[in-house]
Short mmCIF file of C-alpha atoms and ligand atoms in Angstrom, two decimals:
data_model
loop_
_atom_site.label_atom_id
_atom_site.label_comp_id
_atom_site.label_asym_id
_atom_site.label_seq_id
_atom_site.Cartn_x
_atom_site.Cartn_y
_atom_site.Cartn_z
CA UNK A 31 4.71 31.61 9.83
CA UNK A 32 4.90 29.13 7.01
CA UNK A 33 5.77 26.42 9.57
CA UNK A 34 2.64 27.13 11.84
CA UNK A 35 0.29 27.28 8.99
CA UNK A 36 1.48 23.91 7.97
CA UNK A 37 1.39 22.36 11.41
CA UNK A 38 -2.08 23.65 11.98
CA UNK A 39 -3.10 22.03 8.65
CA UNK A 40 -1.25 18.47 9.49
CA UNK A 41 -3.10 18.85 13.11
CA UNK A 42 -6.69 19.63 11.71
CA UNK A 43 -5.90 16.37 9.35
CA UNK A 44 -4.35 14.28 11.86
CA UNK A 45 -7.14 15.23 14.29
CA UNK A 46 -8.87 11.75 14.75
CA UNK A 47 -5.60 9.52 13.82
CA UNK A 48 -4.04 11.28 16.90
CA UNK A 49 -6.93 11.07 19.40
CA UNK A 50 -6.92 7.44 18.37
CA UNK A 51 -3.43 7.58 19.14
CA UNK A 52 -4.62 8.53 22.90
CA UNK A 53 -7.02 6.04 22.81
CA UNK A 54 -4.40 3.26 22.83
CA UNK A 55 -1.99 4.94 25.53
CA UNK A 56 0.30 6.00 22.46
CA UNK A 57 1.90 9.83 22.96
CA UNK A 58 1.71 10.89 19.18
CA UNK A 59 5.11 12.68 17.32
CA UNK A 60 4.76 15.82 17.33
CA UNK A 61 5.82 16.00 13.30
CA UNK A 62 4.33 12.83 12.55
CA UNK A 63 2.16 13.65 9.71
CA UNK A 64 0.79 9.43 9.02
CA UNK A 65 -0.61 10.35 5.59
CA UNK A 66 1.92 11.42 3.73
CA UNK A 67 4.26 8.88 2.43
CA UNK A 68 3.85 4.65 3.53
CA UNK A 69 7.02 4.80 3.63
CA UNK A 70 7.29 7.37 6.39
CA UNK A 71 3.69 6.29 7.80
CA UNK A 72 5.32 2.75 8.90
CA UNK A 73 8.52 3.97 9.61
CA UNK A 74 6.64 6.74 12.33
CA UNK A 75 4.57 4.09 13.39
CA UNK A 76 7.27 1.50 14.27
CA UNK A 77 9.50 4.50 16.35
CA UNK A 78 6.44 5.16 18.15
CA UNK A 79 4.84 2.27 19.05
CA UNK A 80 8.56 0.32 19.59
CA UNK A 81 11.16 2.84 21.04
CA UNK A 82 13.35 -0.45 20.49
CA UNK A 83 13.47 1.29 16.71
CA UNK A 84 14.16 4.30 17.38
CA UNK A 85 17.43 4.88 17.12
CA UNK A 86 18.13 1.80 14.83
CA UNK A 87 15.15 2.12 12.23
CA UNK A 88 15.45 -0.61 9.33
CA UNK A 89 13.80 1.87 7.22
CA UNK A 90 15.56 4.53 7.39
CA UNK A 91 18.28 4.11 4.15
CA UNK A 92 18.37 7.55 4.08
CA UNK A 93 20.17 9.70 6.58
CA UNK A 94 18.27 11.31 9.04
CA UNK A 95 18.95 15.60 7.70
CA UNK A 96 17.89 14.00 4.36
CA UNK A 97 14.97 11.87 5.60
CA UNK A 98 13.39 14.88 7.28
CA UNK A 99 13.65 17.03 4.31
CA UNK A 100 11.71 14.44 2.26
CA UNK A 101 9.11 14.37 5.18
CA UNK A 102 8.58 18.21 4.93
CA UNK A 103 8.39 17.96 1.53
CA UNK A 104 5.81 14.74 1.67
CA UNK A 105 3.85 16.94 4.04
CA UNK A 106 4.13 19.98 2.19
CA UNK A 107 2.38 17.92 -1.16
CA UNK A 108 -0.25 16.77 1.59
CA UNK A 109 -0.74 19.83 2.61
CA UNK A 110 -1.29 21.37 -0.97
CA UNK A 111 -3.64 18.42 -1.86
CA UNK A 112 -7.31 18.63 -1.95
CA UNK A 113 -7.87 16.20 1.31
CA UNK A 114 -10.34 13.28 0.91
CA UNK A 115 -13.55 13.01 2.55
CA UNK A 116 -13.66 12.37 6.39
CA UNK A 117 -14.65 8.99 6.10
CA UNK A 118 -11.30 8.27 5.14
CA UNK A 119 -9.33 9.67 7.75
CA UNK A 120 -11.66 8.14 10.00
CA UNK A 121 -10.87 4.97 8.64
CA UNK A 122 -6.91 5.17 9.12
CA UNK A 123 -8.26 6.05 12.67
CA UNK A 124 -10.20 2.88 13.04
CA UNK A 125 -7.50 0.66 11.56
CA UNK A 126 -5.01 2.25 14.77
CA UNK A 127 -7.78 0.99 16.86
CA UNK A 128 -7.88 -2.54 15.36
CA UNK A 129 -4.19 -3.11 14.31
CA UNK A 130 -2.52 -0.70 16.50
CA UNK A 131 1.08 -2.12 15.42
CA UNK A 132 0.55 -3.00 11.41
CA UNK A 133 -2.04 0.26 10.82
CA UNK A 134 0.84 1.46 8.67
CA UNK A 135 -0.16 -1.46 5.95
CA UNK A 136 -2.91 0.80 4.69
CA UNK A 137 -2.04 3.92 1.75
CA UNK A 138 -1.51 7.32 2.68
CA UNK A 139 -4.36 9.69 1.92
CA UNK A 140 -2.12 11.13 -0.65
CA UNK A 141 -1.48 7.71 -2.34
CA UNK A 142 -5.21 7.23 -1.78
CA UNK A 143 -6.21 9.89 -4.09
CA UNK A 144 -3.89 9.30 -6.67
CA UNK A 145 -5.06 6.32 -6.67
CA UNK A 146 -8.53 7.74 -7.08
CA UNK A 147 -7.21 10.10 -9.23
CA UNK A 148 -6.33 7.23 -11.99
CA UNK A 149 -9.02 6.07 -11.50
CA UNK A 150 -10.93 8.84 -12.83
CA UNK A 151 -8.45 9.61 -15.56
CA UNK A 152 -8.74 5.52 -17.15
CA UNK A 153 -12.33 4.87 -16.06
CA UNK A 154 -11.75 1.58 -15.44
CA UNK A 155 -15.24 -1.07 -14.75
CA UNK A 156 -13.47 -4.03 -13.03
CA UNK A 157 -10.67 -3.67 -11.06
CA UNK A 158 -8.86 -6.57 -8.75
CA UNK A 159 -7.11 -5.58 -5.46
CA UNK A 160 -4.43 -7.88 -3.78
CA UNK A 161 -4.31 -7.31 -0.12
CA UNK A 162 -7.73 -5.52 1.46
CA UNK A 163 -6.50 -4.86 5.10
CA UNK A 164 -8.83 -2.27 6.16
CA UNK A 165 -10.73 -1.45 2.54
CA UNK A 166 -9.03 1.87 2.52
CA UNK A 167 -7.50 1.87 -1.01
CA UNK A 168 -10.70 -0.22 -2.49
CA UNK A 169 -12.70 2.71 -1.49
CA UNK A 170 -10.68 5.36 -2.69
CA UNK A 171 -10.47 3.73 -6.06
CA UNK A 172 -14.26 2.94 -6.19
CA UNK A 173 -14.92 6.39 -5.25
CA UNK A 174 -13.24 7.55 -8.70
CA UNK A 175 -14.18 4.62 -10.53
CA UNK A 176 -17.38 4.86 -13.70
CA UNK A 177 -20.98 4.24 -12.47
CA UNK A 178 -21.29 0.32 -12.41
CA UNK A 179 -17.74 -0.59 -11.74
CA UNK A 180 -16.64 -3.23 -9.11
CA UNK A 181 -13.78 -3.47 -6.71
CA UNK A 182 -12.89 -7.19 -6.33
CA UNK A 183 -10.50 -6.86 -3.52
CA UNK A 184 -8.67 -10.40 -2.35
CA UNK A 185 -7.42 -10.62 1.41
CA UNK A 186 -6.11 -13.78 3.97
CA UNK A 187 -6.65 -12.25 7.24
CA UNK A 188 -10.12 -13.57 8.51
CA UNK A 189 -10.48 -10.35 10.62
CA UNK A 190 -9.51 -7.83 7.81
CA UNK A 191 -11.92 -9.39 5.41
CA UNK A 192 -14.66 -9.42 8.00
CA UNK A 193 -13.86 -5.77 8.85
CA UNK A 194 -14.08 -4.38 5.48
CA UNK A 195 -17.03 -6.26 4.35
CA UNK A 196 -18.86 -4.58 7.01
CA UNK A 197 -17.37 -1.50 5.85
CA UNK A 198 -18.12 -2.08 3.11
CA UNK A 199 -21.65 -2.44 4.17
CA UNK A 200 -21.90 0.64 6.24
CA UNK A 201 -20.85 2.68 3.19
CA UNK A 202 -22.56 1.33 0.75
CA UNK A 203 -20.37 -0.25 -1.49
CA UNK A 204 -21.71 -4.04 -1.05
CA UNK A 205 -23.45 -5.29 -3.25
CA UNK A 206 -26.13 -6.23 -0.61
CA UNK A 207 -26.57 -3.37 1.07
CA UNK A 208 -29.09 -2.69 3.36
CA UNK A 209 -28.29 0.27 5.61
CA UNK A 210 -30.64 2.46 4.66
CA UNK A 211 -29.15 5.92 6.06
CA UNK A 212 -26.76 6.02 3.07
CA UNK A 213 -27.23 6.65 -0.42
CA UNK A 214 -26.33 3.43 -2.47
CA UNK A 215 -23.02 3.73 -4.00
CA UNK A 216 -22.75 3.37 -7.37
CA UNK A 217 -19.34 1.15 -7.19
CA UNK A 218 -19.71 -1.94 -5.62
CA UNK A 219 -17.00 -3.43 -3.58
CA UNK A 220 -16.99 -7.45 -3.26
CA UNK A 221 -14.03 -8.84 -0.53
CA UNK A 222 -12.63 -12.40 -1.67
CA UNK A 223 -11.64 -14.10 1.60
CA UNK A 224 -8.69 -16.07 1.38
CA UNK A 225 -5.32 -16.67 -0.22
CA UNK A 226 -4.24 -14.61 -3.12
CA UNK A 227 -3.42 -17.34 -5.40
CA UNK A 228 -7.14 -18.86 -4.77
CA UNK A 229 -8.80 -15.79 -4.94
CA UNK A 230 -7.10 -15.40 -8.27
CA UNK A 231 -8.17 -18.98 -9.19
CA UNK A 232 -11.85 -18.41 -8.08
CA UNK A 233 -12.03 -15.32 -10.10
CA UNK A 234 -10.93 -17.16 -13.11
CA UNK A 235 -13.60 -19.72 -12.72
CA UNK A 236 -16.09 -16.67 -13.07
CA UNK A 237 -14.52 -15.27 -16.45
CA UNK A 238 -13.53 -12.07 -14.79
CA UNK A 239 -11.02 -9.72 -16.91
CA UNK A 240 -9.51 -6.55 -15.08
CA UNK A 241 -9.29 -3.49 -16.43
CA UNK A 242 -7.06 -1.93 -13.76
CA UNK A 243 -5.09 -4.26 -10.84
CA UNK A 244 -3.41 -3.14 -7.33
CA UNK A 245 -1.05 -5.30 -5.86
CA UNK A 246 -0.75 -5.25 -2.11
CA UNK A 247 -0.55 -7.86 -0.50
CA UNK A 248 2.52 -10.41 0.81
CA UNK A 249 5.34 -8.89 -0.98
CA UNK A 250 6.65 -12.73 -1.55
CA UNK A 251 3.55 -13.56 -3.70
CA UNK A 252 4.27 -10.67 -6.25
CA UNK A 253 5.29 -12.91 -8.79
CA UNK A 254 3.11 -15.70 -8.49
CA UNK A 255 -0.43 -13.22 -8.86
CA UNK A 256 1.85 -10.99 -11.58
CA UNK A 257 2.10 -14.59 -13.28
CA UNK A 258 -0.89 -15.57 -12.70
CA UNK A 259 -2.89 -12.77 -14.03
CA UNK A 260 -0.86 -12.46 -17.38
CA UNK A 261 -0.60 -16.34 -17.98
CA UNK A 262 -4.18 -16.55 -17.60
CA UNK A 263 -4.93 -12.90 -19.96
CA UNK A 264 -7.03 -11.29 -16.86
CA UNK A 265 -5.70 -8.15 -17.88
CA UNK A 266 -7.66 -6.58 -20.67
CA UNK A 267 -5.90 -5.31 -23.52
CA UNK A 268 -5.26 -1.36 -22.65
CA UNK A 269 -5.59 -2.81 -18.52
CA UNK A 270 -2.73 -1.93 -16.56
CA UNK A 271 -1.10 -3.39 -13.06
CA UNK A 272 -0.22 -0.91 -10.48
CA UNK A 273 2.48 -2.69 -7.96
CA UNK A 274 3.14 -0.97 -4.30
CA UNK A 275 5.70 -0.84 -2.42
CA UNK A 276 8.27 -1.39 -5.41
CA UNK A 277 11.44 0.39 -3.73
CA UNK A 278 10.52 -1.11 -0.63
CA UNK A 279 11.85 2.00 2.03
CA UNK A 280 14.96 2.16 0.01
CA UNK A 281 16.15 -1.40 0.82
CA UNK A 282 15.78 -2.68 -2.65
CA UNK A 283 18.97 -1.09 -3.56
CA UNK A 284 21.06 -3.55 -0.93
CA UNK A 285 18.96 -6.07 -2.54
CA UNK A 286 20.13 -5.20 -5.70
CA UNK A 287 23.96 -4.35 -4.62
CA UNK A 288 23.93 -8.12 -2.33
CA UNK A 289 22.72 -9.86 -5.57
CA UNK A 290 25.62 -8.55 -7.73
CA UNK A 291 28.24 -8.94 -5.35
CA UNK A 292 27.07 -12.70 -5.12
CA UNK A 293 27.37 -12.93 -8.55
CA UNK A 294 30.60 -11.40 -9.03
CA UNK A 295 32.12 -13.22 -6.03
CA UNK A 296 32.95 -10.09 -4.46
CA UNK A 297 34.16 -11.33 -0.72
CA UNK A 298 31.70 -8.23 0.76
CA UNK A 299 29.32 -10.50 -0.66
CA UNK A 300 25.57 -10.19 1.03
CA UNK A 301 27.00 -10.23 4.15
CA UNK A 302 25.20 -7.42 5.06
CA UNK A 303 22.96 -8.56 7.78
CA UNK A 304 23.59 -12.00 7.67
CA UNK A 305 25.77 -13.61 10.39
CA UNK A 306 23.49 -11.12 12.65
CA UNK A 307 22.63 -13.13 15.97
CA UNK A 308 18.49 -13.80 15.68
CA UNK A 309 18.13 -12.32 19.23
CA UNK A 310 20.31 -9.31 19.24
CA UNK A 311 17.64 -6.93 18.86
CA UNK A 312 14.13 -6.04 17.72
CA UNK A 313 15.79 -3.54 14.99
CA UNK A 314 17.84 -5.99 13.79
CA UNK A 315 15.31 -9.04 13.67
CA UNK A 316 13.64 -6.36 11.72
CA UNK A 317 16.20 -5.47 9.68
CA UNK A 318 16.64 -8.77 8.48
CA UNK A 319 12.75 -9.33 7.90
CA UNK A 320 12.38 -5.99 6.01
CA UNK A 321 15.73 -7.30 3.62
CA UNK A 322 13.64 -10.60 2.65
CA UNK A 323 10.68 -8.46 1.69
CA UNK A 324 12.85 -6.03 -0.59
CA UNK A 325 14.46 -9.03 -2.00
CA UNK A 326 11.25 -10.37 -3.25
CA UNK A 327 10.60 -7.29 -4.64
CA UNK A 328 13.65 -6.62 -6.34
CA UNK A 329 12.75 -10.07 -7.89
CA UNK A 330 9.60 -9.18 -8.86
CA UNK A 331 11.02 -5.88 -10.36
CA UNK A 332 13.68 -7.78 -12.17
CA UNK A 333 10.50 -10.12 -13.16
CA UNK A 334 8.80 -7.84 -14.72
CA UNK A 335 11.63 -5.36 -16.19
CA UNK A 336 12.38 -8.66 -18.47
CA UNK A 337 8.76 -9.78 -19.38
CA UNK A 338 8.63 -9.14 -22.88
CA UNK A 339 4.92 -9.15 -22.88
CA UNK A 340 4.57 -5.72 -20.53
CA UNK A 341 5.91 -2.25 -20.50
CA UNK A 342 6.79 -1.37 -17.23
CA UNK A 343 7.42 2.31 -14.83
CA UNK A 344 8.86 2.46 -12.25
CA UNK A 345 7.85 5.08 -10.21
CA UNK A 346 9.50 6.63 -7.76
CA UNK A 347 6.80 8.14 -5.50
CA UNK A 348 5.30 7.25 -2.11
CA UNK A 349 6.96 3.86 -1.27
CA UNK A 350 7.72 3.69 -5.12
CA UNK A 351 4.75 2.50 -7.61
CA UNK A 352 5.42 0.27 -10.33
CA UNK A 353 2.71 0.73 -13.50
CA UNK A 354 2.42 -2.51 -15.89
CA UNK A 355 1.06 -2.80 -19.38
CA UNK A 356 0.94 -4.77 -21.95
CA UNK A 357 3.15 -4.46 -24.82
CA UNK A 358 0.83 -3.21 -27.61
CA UNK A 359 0.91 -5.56 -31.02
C1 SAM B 652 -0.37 -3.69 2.68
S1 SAM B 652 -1.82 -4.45 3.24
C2 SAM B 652 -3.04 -3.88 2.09
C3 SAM B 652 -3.42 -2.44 2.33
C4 SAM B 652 -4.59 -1.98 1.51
N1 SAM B 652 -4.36 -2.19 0.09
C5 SAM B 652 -4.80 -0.49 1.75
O1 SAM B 652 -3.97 0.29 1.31
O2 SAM B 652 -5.75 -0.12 2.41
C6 SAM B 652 -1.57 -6.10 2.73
C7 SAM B 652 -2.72 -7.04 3.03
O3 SAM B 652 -2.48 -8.25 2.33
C8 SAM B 652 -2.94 -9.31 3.11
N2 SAM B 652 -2.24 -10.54 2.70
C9 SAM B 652 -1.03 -10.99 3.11
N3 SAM B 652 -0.75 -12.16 2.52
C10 SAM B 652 -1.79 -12.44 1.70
C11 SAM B 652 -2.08 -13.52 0.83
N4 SAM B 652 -1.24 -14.54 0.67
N5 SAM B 652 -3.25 -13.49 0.16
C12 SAM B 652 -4.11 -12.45 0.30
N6 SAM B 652 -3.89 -11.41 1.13
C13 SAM B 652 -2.74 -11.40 1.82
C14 SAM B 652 -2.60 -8.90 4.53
O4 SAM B 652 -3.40 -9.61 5.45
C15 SAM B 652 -2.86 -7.41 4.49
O5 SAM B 652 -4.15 -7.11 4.97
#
């Protein structure tokens, strides 16, 4: 009884994700509920748009009994959450359509209105993104943010930006706005096109201070924009950084057990997925890919962990969630 009730709720949510799913020739998982964890969202993605992953899934640090009880559980908090307008499922819909392989990049809907949520509790009136992709987690944060604030939200990808500008546009949230059917938002969203490091650099050039950051994008630039930001004081004085993707599906804890074992000279050194032949596999080409990426981020964490200037938390929800301030004097 339980069971159908939630499946009937994770249908009625999933409504438009999975007819885009159709759209693009994909046969949706039946249990594949895409907004409740990243974590889960790219691993579900990746089994069903590459079989190749299916039984070998990089992601997956957890075993399988244990993964699926966190997945009932993710989709039981969904399911209990107050869901966020339809505009944003139909924009995880859209972003299947446009990037039917990487549509995982984008938050959850249940990360989404946390996000939102924080917003609302720290009424923040500038905040800087790192990584746009489709605008989904600029809009949920402008959506909770004071009247007046701005969203400056940095991206590489040509198409993304151009996407999400017009968004952006159709929504209201530009700062030029002229579609006339909506009422004017009163957030603005502004996209900076281009690397993070420049985007950073060309918002310094304006004066701009943050009262609340996201970082997003490449996980290998973490430091560099975390860096960045403080060196330059960006980061007003009670302003906080919120970092995704800080556990990075798990892996960060081979990270963290390869590093040591380097260090101590222990012969089972790293040699975890090293020595690997390049073209053994798509899982393992994978594998090794998704290892970089959680070493950069266990980097980053150890980064920040010894910054004496910050407090840090690290969170261990969605895809885990680091949150950054600065020591108080
Ligand atoms: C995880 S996605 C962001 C998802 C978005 N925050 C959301 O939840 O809707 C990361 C984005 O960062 C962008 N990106 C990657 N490297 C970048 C760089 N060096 N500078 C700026 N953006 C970058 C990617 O193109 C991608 O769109």
């Amino acid at each position: 009884m339980a069971f159908t009730k939630l499946t009937t709720m994770l249908n009625r949510h999933h409504r438009l994700i999975r007819s885009s799913l159709r759209a693009v020739n994909i046969t949706p998982r039946t249990s594949w509920a895409p907004s409740t964890t990243r974590a889960f969202h790219i691993s579900a993605l990746n089994k069903t748009l590459n079989p190749s992953l299916t039984d070998k899934d990089p992601t997956l640090a957890t075993p399988v009994s244990e993964q699926a009880h966190i997945e009932r559980l993710f989709a039981y908090s969904d399911s209990q959450s107050t869901p966020l307008p339809e505009k944003f499922d139909r924009l995880h819909a859209h972003s299947l359509q446009v990037y039917p392989t990487t549509a995982g990049k984008t938050v959850s809907a249940l990360q989404g209105h946390f996000q939102q949520m924080l917003m609302r509790l720290t009424k923040p009136k500038s905040v800087l993104e790192l990584g746009t992709f489709m605008g989904y987690s600029a809009m949920a944060m402008a959506d909770g943010m004071p009247k007046g604030g701005v969203v400056y939200t940095c991206e590489k990808d040509p198409k993304a930006a151009q996407l999400s500008r017009e968004l952006f546009e159709e929504h209201a949230y530009s700062p030029s706005t002229k579609n006339e059917s909506v009422k004017r938002k009163d957030t603005t969203i502004e996209v900076v096109e281009g690397d993070g490091l420049s985007s950073l650099a060309l918002l310094l050039e304006r004066n701009l201070r943050f009262d609340a950051v996201f970082l997003d994008a490449d996980k290998g630039g973490y430091v560099n924009y975390y860096n960045f930001i403080l060196d330059n004081d960006m980061l007003t004085d009670e302003g906080y950084i919120i970092a995704d993707n800080v556990l990075f599906h798990g892996q960060v804890l081979n990270s963290e057990e390869r590093q040591h074992n380097a260090a101590t000279g222990n012969p089972s050194s790293s040699s975890k997925g090293k020595g690997k032949k390049k073209n053994s596999g798509d899982g393992e080409r994978n594998s090794e890919a998704y290892q970089k990426f959680a070493d950069h981020i266990h980097t980053f964490n150890k980064h920040v962990r010894n910054d004496p200037r910050v407090d840090v938390v690290v969170l261990p929800v969605f895809d885990g969630l680091s949150l950054i301030m600065k020591k108080r004097q």
